[in-house]
C-alpha positions in Angstrom: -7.7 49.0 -2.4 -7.1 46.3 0.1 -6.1 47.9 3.7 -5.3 46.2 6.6 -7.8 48.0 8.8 -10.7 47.0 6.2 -9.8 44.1 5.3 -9.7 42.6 9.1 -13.4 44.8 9.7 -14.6 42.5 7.0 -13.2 39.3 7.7 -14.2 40.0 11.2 -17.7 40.3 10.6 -18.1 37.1 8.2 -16.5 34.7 11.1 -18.9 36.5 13.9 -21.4 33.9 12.1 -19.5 31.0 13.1 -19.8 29.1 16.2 -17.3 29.6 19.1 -15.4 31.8 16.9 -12.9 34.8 17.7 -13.8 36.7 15.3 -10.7 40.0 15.1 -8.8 37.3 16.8 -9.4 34.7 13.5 -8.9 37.3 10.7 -5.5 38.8 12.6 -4.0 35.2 12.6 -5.2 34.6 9.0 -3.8 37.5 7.5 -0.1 36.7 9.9 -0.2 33.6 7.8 -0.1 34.8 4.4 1.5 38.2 5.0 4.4 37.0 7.4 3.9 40.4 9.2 3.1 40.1 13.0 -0.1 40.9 14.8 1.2 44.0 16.7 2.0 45.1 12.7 -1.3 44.7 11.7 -2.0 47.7 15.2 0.7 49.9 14.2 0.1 49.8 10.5 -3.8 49.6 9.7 -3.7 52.0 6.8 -1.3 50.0 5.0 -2.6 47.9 1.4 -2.4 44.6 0.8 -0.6 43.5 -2.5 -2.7 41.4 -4.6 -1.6 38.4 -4.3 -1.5 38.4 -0.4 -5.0 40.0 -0.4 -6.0 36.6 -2.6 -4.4 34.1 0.1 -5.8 35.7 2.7 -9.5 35.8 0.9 -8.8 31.9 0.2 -8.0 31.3 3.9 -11.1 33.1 5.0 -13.1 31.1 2.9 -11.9 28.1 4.2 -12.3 29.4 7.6 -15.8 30.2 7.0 -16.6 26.5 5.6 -15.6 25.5 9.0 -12.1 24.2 8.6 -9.9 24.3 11.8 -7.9 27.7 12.2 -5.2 25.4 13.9 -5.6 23.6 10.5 -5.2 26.6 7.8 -2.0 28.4 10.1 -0.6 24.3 10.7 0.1 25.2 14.6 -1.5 25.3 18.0 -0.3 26.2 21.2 -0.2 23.8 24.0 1.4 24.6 27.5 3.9 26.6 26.8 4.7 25.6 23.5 4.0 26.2 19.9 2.9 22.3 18.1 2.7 21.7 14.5 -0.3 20.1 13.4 -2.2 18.9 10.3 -5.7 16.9 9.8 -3.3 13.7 10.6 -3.5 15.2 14.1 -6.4 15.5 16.8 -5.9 19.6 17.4 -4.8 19.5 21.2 -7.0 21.5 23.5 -6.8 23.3 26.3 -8.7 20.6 28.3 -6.0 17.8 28.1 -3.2 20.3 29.7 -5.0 19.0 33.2 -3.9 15.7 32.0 0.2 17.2 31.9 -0.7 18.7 35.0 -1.7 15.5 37.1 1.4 13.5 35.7 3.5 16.7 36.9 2.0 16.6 40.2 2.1 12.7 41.0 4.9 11.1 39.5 8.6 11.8 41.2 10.1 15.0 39.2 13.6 13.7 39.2 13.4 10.0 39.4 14.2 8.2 35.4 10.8 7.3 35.3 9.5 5.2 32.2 6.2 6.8 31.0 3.8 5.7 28.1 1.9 8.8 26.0 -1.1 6.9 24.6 -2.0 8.1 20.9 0.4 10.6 21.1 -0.8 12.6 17.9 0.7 15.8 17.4 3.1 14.7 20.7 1.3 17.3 22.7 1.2 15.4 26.1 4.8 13.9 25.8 6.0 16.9 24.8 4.9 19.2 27.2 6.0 16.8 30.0 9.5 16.6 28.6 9.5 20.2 28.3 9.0 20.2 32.4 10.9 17.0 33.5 14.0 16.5 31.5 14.5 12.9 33.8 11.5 11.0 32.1 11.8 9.4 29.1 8.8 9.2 27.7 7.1 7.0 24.9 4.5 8.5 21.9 3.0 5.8 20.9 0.4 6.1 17.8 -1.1 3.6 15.2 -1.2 6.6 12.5 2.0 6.7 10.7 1.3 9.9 9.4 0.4 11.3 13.1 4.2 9.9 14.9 5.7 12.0 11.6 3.6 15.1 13.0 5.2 14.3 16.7 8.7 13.7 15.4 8.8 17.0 13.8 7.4 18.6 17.1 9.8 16.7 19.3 12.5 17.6 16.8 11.9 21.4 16.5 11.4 21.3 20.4 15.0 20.6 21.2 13.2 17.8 23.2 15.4 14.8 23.7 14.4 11.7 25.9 11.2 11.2 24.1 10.8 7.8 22.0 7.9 7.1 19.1 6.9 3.8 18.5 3.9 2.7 15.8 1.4 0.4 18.3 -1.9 0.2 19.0 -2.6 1.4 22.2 -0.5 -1.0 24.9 0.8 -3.8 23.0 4.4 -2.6 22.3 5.0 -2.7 26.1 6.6 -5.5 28.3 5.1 -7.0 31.2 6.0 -4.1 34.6 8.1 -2.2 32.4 6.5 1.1 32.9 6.0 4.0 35.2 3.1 5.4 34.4 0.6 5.3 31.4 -1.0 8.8 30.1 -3.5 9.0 27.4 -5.9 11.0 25.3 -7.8 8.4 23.8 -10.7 9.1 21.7 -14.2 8.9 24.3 -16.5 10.1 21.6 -19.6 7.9 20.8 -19.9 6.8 17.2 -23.5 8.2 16.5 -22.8 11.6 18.4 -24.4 14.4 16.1 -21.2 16.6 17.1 -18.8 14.2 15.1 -20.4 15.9 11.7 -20.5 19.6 12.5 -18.1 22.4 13.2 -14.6 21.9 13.7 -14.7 18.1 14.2 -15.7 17.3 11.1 -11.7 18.0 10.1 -10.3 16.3 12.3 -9.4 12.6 12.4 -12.3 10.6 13.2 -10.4 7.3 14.4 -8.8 10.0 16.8 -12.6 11.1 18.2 -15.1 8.4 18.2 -14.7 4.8 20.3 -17.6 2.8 20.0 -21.0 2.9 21.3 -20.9 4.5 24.1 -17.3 6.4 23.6 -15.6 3.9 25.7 -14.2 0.9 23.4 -10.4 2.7 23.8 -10.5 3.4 27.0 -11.6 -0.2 28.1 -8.8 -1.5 25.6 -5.8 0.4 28.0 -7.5 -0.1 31.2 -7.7 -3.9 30.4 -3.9 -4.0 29.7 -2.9 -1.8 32.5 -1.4 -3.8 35.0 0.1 -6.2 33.2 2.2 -2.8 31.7 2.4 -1.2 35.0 5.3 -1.4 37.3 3.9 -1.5 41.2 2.5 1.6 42.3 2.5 2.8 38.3 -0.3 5.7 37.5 -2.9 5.8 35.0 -4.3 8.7 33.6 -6.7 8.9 31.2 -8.7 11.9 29.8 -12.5 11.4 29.0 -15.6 13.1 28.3 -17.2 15.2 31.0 -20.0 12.6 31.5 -18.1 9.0 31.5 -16.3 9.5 35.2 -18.7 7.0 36.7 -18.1 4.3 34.1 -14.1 5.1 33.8 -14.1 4.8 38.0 -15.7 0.9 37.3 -14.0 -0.4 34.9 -10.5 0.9 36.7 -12.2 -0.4 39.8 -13.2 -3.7 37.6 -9.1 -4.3 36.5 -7.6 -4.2 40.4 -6.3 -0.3 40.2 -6.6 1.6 43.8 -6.4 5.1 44.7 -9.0 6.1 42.0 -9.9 9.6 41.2 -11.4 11.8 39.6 -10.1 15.6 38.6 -12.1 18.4 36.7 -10.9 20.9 33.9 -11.0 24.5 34.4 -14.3 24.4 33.9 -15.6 22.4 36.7 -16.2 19.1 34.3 -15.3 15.6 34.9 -12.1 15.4 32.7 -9.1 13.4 34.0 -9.4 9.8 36.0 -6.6 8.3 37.4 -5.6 5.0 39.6 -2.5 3.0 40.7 -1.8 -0.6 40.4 -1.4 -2.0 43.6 2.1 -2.5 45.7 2.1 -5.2 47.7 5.4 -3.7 49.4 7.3 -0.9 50.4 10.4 -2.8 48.7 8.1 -3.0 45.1 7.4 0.9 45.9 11.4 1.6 46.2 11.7 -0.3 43.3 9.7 1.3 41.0 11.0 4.9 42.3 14.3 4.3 42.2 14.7 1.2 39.4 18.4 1.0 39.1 19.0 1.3 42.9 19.2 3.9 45.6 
């Protein structure tokens, strides 16, 4: 007979052989999917039996599991800042990493001003959504060239409650008119086409347009940069996120398109992750402006 106790011992012990796994943690939120029951259920009730056809979903969830699908992937959600994201193999799974991206937008843009703000390959809406969550003022834009992808961020933005957020189908920035925005935020994809990584563990699930960019991981990120301020109101932010070895070459080609005030912030684990720059002001009156668009 199928118990809880047992069956999560067993599971357990098959995912230790995966890879950055949590292995109790994994078979708890497997068996929450098919069962409906709750993980503190799972605690108070470890003697109870599985019927047979939920011990069957569970064993074909595991096996998945095991192959090295996604576990964001087989429960269709991931948690991002403080919210709860549906996701599907349309959608890069957002990590933990990119919530320093939502954190430098909170810190350096105006909190009440009605900022215009651009959310670059917005997948699963992650980074537009969290930000709306926190500054109800903005009105942010997901953009995405995946169809499939804006329908994921819809129905995030949808069962959010989160108003003030637009989607648009474009290609990185060439839906946007000239100074009409307030700050551009993005997590393109910075991986390099022939990195080994691309074919093993969980990235081999998820979208590759959304994780490779070129030789050297950089082919999206020059595409923004080089439309930046033409996009940019004066004294507009761009933040990109990018992999913990490319700060250097993001600093030159920001450098390379006329943005000042470049830097450089690591993720919580002390790695290059988040560069960001301004475009120029010439003057306190273009500053004003761009804070307060409508007039003080």
């Amino acid at each position: 007979m199928n118990r809880i106790a047992e069956t999560l011992r067993e599971a357990a012990a098959a995912l230790s052989a995966l890879p950055d796994s949590s292995p109790r943690l994994e078979a708890e939120l497997l068996l929450t999917q098919v069962s409906g029951w709750s993980r503190s259920h799972l605690l108070a009730w470890p003697e109870r039996a599985l019927d047979p056809a939920t011990a069957a979903d569970f064993h074909a969830l595991l096996a998945r599991r095991l192959n090295g699908e996604p576990i964001a992937y087989l429960r269709g959600q991931q948690s991002f800042w403080t919210l709860e994201l549906k996701v599907s193999p349309a959608t890069l799974i957002p990590r933990p990493e990119t919530e320093r991206l939502v954190e430098t937008a909170l810190e350096r843009l105006v909190p009440t001003a009605p900022l215009r703000i651009a959310d670059l390959g917005t997948g699963s809406g992650a980074i537009a959504a969290a930000l709306a969550s926190e500054r109800p003022d903005w009105r942010l834009i997901a953009t995405d060239r995946s169809a499939p992808a804006l329908l994921i961020a819809r129905d995030n933005f949808r069962a959010l409650g989160l108003g003030g957020i637009d989607t648009v189908q474009a290609d990185w920035l060439s839906a946007f008119a000239t100074s009409s925005l307030d700050a551009i935020l993005g997590n393109p994809p910075y991986i390099p086409d022939a990195d080994p990584h691309l074919v093993r563990g969980d990235l081999r699930f998820e979208p590759p347009s959304a994780l490779g960019s070129g030789r050297d991981g950089l082919d999206a990120i020059r595409a923004i940069v080089a439309d930046t301020r033409r996009c940019l109101r004066p004294n507009g932010l761009l933040a990109v996120e990018h992999g913990f070895d490319q700060a250097r070459e993001v600093q030159r080609l920001f450098r390379a398109a006329g943005l000042d005030r470049i830097e450089t912030r690591q993720d919580l684990a002390g790695l290059d992750r988040v560069t960001l720059g301004y475009r120029p002001s010439e003057t306190e009156g273009d500053f004003l402006k761009t804070i307060y668009p409508t007039g003080r």
